[in-house]
Amino acid sequence: MKDVDYMRQALALAERGRGWTNPNPMVGAVLVKNGRVIGEGWHQRCGGLHAEREALQNCTESPAGATLYVTLEPCCHHGRQPPCTSAILEAGIARVVVGSGDPNPLVAGKGIALLRAGGVKVESGILREACDALNTVFFHFIRTKRPYVVMKYAMTLDGKIAARTGASQWITGETARRRVHEDRGRCAAIMAGVGTVLADDPLLTCRIEGLPNPLRVICDTHLRTPPSSQIVRTAKEVPAVLACVSPDPERRRVLEDAGCQVWDLPEKNGHVDLKALMERLGAAEIDSVMLEGGGTLNWAALESGIVRRVQAYVAPKLFGGGDAKSPVEGLGVALPAQAAVLKRLTVTALGEDFLIEGEMKDDVHWDC
């Protein structure tokens, strides 16, 4: 087997931590000696052993003289775990093959430099594109200290997210809806507006066994979320944040007594300042947010510049209706040239539906 084959094996191991490692990266490691795999590991959850130490712990023989394949540059600082560079040097590993460099300022090349200084041969950039893609969320969070926001919606071919009556269940089929729940389990938080709570009374949990529930975040400027809503009634089992502006003390008390966290945030244009909300979530180590709001919240998120990725589930249906809701409402842009543009588009068939997704271009400027 070649270096790329072992790195693919490490990538597959890293994927097993998806949904559990936030805000840490997903990392996989494979130890090879004399052409045989003698140890494997992956970062299983935040606070647990890093992939390198997990692989060393699982060794079937001495790792001295072995080659370590790892998807991300080994850390060289004390965090929740001790530095992996120390474990690598102590084990007598002769060669380390790295996929991605770690942009964390505490690492950022220092891990590789320490290994080389210790006499270890290091090669980097093996399957770098795939290794980078694995940790898009982590890279964004470690650089900005704000969550990576994915705006997700389901719509018909004529661009409707509900019929003219407001009915929206279900636009897409079971396969697409399962994919949504898988993504919920991989994001640290899911966010919706109070309008969605009042209209649909959603639970906003992950219904896939083996994946965690995200933090539920409700943008609720005037604290209108009913105590009888599913969000509030389940807040002691699945955490929920109500983001508001200058909340009424009595309403706040009732909702906090029910188990909700009530965050008093700055106001912008009559609503919660979404940038301030992202700062607060980032400070709480929430590294990713799936936005599942309606057209008003989606426009506000785009206008504030917090959206990094868009997921559009498209069903082969036509609802019609001039007043039927669309995925992005609000004021909108004045000219086509002002549109938000996506890059790196992919299209995935999910039963009869399609998922179209892409990243936001970095040079979007709003002038509405």
Coordinates of C-alpha atoms in Angstrom, one line a residue:
M1 CA 0.0 0.0 0.0
K2 CA 1.1 3.6 -0.7
D3 CA 1.0 6.7 1.5
V4 CA -2.3 7.8 0.0
D5 CA -3.9 4.4 0.8
Y6 CA -3.0 4.7 4.5
M7 CA -4.2 8.3 4.6
R8 CA -7.5 7.3 3.1
Q9 CA -7.8 4.7 5.9
A10 CA -7.0 7.5 8.4
L11 CA -9.7 9.7 6.8
A12 CA -12.3 6.9 7.2
L13 CA -11.4 6.6 10.9
A14 CA -11.7 10.4 11.4
E15 CA -15.2 10.3 10.0
R16 CA -16.3 8.2 12.9
G17 CA -16.0 11.2 15.2
R18 CA -18.4 13.4 13.2
G19 CA -20.9 15.0 15.5
W20 CA -19.0 14.2 18.7
T21 CA -15.7 16.1 18.5
N22 CA -17.1 19.7 18.3
P23 CA -15.4 22.1 18.7
N24 CA -12.4 20.0 18.2
P25 CA -11.4 18.7 14.7
M26 CA -12.1 15.2 13.4
V27 CA -8.8 13.4 13.2
G28 CA -7.8 9.8 12.2
A29 CA -4.4 8.1 12.7
V30 CA -2.9 4.8 11.4
L31 CA 0.4 3.3 12.5
V32 CA 2.3 1.2 10.0
K33 CA 5.4 -0.9 10.6
N34 CA 7.1 -3.2 8.1
G35 CA 4.1 -2.9 5.8
R36 CA 1.6 -3.9 8.4
V37 CA -1.0 -1.8 10.3
I38 CA -0.1 -2.1 14.0
G39 CA -2.4 0.5 15.4
E40 CA -5.4 2.7 14.6
G41 CA -7.2 5.5 16.3
W42 CA -9.5 8.5 15.9
H43 CA -10.6 11.4 18.0
Q44 CA -13.8 10.0 19.4
R45 CA -15.2 13.0 21.3
C46 CA -14.2 16.4 22.7
G47 CA -12.1 15.8 25.8
G48 CA -11.1 12.3 24.8
L49 CA -7.8 11.0 23.6
H50 CA -6.5 12.5 20.4
A51 CA -6.2 10.2 17.4
E52 CA -2.4 9.8 17.7
R53 CA -2.6 8.8 21.3
E54 CA -5.5 6.5 20.6
A55 CA -3.6 4.7 17.8
L56 CA -0.5 4.4 20.1
Q57 CA -2.7 3.0 22.9
N58 CA -4.2 0.4 20.4
C59 CA -0.8 -0.8 19.1
T60 CA -0.3 -4.5 18.8
E61 CA 3.5 -4.2 19.0
S62 CA 6.2 -1.6 19.7
P63 CA 5.7 1.5 17.5
A64 CA 9.4 2.2 17.5
G65 CA 10.6 2.8 14.0
A66 CA 7.0 2.9 12.6
T67 CA 5.3 5.4 10.3
L68 CA 2.3 7.4 11.6
Y69 CA -0.3 8.6 9.1
V70 CA -2.5 11.4 10.6
T71 CA -5.1 13.6 8.9
L72 CA -4.2 16.7 10.8
E73 CA -0.9 18.1 12.1
P74 CA -0.1 16.8 15.6
C75 CA -0.7 19.3 18.4
C76 CA 2.2 20.6 20.4
H77 CA 0.4 22.3 23.2
H78 CA -1.5 21.4 26.4
G79 CA -5.3 21.7 26.0
R80 CA -7.9 19.2 27.2
Q81 CA -5.2 16.6 26.4
P82 CA -1.4 16.7 26.5
P83 CA 0.6 17.4 23.3
C84 CA 0.6 14.6 20.7
T85 CA 4.1 15.5 19.6
S86 CA 5.5 14.4 23.0
A87 CA 3.8 11.0 22.6
I88 CA 5.1 10.6 19.1
L89 CA 8.7 11.4 20.1
E90 CA 8.5 9.2 23.2
A91 CA 7.2 6.2 21.1
G92 CA 10.2 6.4 18.8
I93 CA 8.2 6.8 15.6
A94 CA 10.5 7.3 12.7
R95 CA 8.3 9.0 10.1
V96 CA 5.1 11.0 10.2
V97 CA 2.8 11.6 7.2
V98 CA 0.4 14.6 7.7
G99 CA -2.7 15.5 5.6
S100 CA -3.7 19.0 6.7
G101 CA -1.7 21.7 8.6
D102 CA -3.4 22.9 11.7
P103 CA -4.4 26.6 11.5
N104 CA -4.7 26.8 15.3
P105 CA -2.2 29.6 16.3
L106 CA -1.0 27.3 19.1
V107 CA 0.1 24.8 16.4
A108 CA 0.3 26.3 12.9
G109 CA 3.5 24.4 11.8
K110 CA 5.0 24.2 15.3
G111 CA 4.0 20.6 15.7
I112 CA 5.8 19.5 12.5
A113 CA 8.8 21.7 13.4
L114 CA 9.1 20.0 16.8
L115 CA 8.9 16.5 15.3
R116 CA 11.6 17.4 12.8
A117 CA 13.8 18.9 15.5
G118 CA 13.4 15.6 17.4
G119 CA 14.7 13.6 14.4
V120 CA 11.4 12.5 12.9
K121 CA 11.0 12.5 9.2
V122 CA 7.8 14.4 8.4
E123 CA 6.0 14.7 5.0
S124 CA 2.9 16.9 4.8
G125 CA 0.1 17.6 2.3
I126 CA -0.8 14.0 1.5
L127 CA -4.5 14.0 0.4
R128 CA -4.6 17.6 1.7
E129 CA -7.7 18.6 -0.2
A130 CA -9.7 15.7 1.3
C131 CA -8.2 16.3 4.8
D132 CA -9.0 20.0 4.6
A133 CA -12.6 19.3 3.5
L134 CA -13.0 17.0 6.5
N135 CA -12.5 20.0 8.9
T136 CA -14.0 22.9 7.1
V137 CA -16.0 23.8 10.3
F138 CA -13.0 23.5 12.6
F139 CA -10.8 25.7 10.3
H140 CA -13.5 28.4 10.2
F141 CA -14.1 28.3 13.9
I142 CA -10.5 28.3 15.0
R143 CA -9.7 31.3 12.7
T144 CA -12.8 33.4 13.5
K145 CA -14.1 32.2 16.9
R146 CA -17.6 32.2 15.3
P147 CA -19.7 29.3 14.2
Y148 CA -19.8 28.0 10.7
V149 CA -23.4 28.7 9.6
V150 CA -25.3 26.4 7.1
M151 CA -28.5 27.8 5.8
K152 CA -30.8 24.9 5.0
Y153 CA -34.3 24.8 3.5
A154 CA -36.6 22.6 1.5
M155 CA -38.5 24.0 -1.5
T156 CA -40.6 23.0 -4.5
L157 CA -39.4 23.4 -8.1
D158 CA -41.3 26.7 -8.2
G159 CA -39.4 28.0 -5.1
K160 CA -42.0 27.6 -2.4
I161 CA -41.4 26.4 1.2
A162 CA -45.1 26.2 2.0
A163 CA -48.5 26.1 0.3
R164 CA -50.6 29.3 0.3
T165 CA -52.3 28.1 3.5
G166 CA -48.9 27.9 5.3
A167 CA -48.9 24.0 5.2
S168 CA -45.4 22.7 4.7
Q169 CA -45.3 19.1 5.8
W170 CA -44.0 17.4 3.8
I171 CA -42.2 19.0 0.9
T172 CA -39.4 16.4 0.6
G173 CA -39.5 12.6 1.0
E174 CA -38.2 10.3 3.7
T175 CA -34.7 10.0 2.3
A176 CA -34.1 13.7 2.2
R177 CA -35.6 14.2 5.7
R178 CA -33.3 11.5 7.1
R179 CA -30.3 13.4 5.6
V180 CA -31.5 16.5 7.4
H181 CA -31.5 14.7 10.7
E182 CA -28.0 13.3 10.0
D183 CA -26.8 16.8 9.5
R184 CA -28.5 18.0 12.7
G185 CA -26.6 15.4 14.6
R186 CA -23.3 16.7 13.1
C187 CA -23.9 20.4 13.9
A188 CA -23.4 21.8 17.3
A189 CA -26.6 24.0 17.1
I190 CA -29.7 24.4 15.1
M191 CA -31.3 27.8 14.8
A192 CA -34.8 28.9 13.9
G193 CA -37.0 32.0 14.4
V194 CA -39.9 32.4 16.8
G195 CA -42.2 32.6 13.7
T196 CA -41.3 29.0 13.0
V197 CA -42.0 28.0 16.6
L198 CA -45.4 29.7 16.6
A199 CA -46.4 28.2 13.2
D200 CA -45.1 24.7 13.4
D201 CA -44.2 24.0 17.1
P202 CA -41.1 22.0 16.0
L203 CA -38.9 19.9 18.3
L204 CA -35.7 20.6 16.4
T205 CA -33.9 17.5 17.6
C206 CA -31.9 14.8 15.8
R207 CA -33.8 11.6 15.3
I208 CA -30.9 9.4 14.2
E209 CA -29.8 6.9 16.8
G210 CA -26.2 7.3 17.8
L211 CA -25.9 11.0 17.0
P212 CA -26.2 13.8 19.6
N213 CA -28.9 16.4 19.7
P214 CA -27.8 19.9 18.8
L215 CA -28.3 23.0 21.0
R216 CA -31.7 24.6 19.9
V217 CA -31.4 28.4 19.4
I218 CA -34.5 30.4 18.8
C219 CA -34.2 34.0 17.6
D220 CA -37.0 35.6 19.6
T221 CA -36.6 39.3 19.8
H222 CA -39.6 40.0 22.0
L223 CA -39.6 36.6 23.9
R224 CA -42.8 35.3 22.4
T225 CA -41.9 31.6 22.6
P226 CA -44.9 29.9 24.4
P227 CA -44.1 28.0 27.6
S228 CA -46.3 25.2 26.1
S229 CA -44.1 24.8 23.0
Q230 CA -42.2 21.6 22.5
I231 CA -38.9 23.6 22.6
V232 CA -39.7 24.8 26.2
R233 CA -41.2 21.6 27.5
T234 CA -38.1 19.6 26.5
A235 CA -35.5 22.3 27.5
K236 CA -34.4 20.3 30.6
E237 CA -33.6 17.3 28.4
V238 CA -32.3 19.0 25.2
P239 CA -30.7 22.5 25.9
A240 CA -32.5 25.5 24.3
V241 CA -31.4 29.1 24.0
L242 CA -33.9 31.9 23.5
A243 CA -32.1 34.9 22.0
C244 CA -33.9 38.2 22.6
V245 CA -33.6 41.9 23.2
S246 CA -34.4 43.5 26.6
P247 CA -36.7 40.6 27.7
D248 CA -39.7 41.1 30.0
P249 CA -38.6 39.9 33.5
E250 CA -41.6 37.8 34.2
R251 CA -41.5 36.0 30.8
R252 CA -37.8 35.5 31.3
R253 CA -38.4 33.9 34.7
V254 CA -41.0 31.5 33.5
L255 CA -38.9 30.3 30.6
E256 CA -35.7 30.0 32.6
D257 CA -37.6 28.1 35.3
A258 CA -38.7 25.7 32.5
G259 CA -35.0 25.1 31.7
C260 CA -34.4 27.5 28.8
Q261 CA -31.4 29.8 28.6
V262 CA -32.5 33.4 27.9
W263 CA -29.8 35.5 26.2
D264 CA -30.3 39.3 26.2
L265 CA -28.5 40.5 23.1
P266 CA -28.1 43.8 21.2
E267 CA -30.7 44.9 18.7
K268 CA -30.2 45.7 15.0
N269 CA -33.0 46.8 12.7
G270 CA -35.6 45.9 15.2
H271 CA -34.4 42.3 15.7
V272 CA -31.7 40.4 17.5
D273 CA -28.2 41.3 16.2
L274 CA -27.2 38.0 14.5
K275 CA -23.5 38.9 14.5
A276 CA -23.7 39.5 18.3
L277 CA -25.5 36.1 18.6
M278 CA -22.7 34.4 16.7
E279 CA -20.1 36.0 18.9
R280 CA -22.0 34.7 22.0
L281 CA -22.3 31.2 20.5
G282 CA -18.6 31.1 19.6
A283 CA -17.7 32.1 23.1
A284 CA -19.8 29.1 24.3
E285 CA -17.7 26.8 21.9
I286 CA -20.6 26.3 19.5
D287 CA -18.6 25.8 16.3
S288 CA -21.4 25.2 13.8
V289 CA -25.1 26.2 13.3
M290 CA -27.7 24.8 11.0
L291 CA -30.1 27.5 10.2
E292 CA -33.7 26.1 9.7
G293 CA -35.7 29.3 9.8
G294 CA -38.2 30.8 7.4
G295 CA -37.7 33.4 4.7
T296 CA -37.4 36.4 7.1
L297 CA -34.6 34.8 9.2
N298 CA -32.8 33.5 6.1
W299 CA -32.7 37.0 4.6
A300 CA -31.5 38.5 7.9
A301 CA -28.7 35.9 8.1
L302 CA -27.6 36.6 4.5
E303 CA -27.7 40.3 5.0
S304 CA -25.7 40.1 8.2
G305 CA -23.0 38.0 6.5
I306 CA -23.0 35.0 8.8
V307 CA -24.0 32.4 6.2
R308 CA -21.1 30.2 5.0
R309 CA -22.9 27.4 3.2
V310 CA -26.3 26.9 1.7
Q311 CA -28.2 23.6 1.4
A312 CA -31.3 23.6 -0.8
Y313 CA -33.5 20.5 -0.9
V314 CA -35.5 20.6 -4.0
A315 CA -38.7 18.5 -4.5
P316 CA -40.2 17.7 -7.9
K317 CA -43.5 19.5 -7.0
L318 CA -45.2 22.8 -7.9
F319 CA -47.2 24.7 -5.3
G320 CA -47.9 27.9 -7.1
G321 CA -49.5 30.9 -5.2
G322 CA -48.3 34.5 -5.4
D323 CA -48.4 34.8 -1.6
A324 CA -46.9 31.3 -0.8
K325 CA -43.7 31.7 1.2
S326 CA -40.3 31.4 -0.4
P327 CA -36.9 30.4 1.2
V328 CA -35.5 33.9 1.3
E329 CA -37.8 36.9 1.8
G330 CA -37.0 40.3 3.4
L331 CA -36.1 43.3 1.3
G332 CA -33.9 41.4 -1.2
V333 CA -31.3 42.9 -3.5
A334 CA -32.0 45.7 -5.8
L335 CA -30.0 44.4 -8.8
P336 CA -29.0 40.9 -10.1
A337 CA -25.4 41.9 -9.8
Q338 CA -25.8 42.2 -6.0
A339 CA -26.9 38.6 -5.5
A340 CA -25.2 36.2 -3.1
V341 CA -23.3 33.7 -5.2
L342 CA -22.3 30.2 -4.3
K343 CA -19.2 28.3 -5.3
R344 CA -18.1 24.6 -5.3
L345 CA -21.7 23.4 -6.0
T346 CA -22.7 19.8 -5.6
V347 CA -25.9 18.0 -6.5
T348 CA -27.0 14.9 -4.6
A349 CA -30.0 12.7 -5.5
L350 CA -32.0 11.7 -2.4
G351 CA -34.9 9.5 -3.5
E352 CA -37.0 11.7 -5.8
D353 CA -35.5 14.9 -4.3
F354 CA -32.2 16.7 -4.9
L355 CA -29.9 18.4 -2.5
I356 CA -28.0 21.4 -4.1
E357 CA -25.4 22.8 -1.8
G358 CA -22.4 25.2 -2.1
E359 CA -20.2 27.6 -0.2
M360 CA -20.8 31.3 -0.1
K361 CA -18.2 33.4 -2.1
D362 CA -16.1 35.5 0.2
D363 CA -16.5 38.7 -1.8
V364 CA -20.2 39.2 -1.3
H365 CA -21.1 42.8 -0.4
W366 CA -24.6 43.9 0.3
D367 CA -25.9 47.3 -0.9
C368 CA -29.6 47.1 -0.5

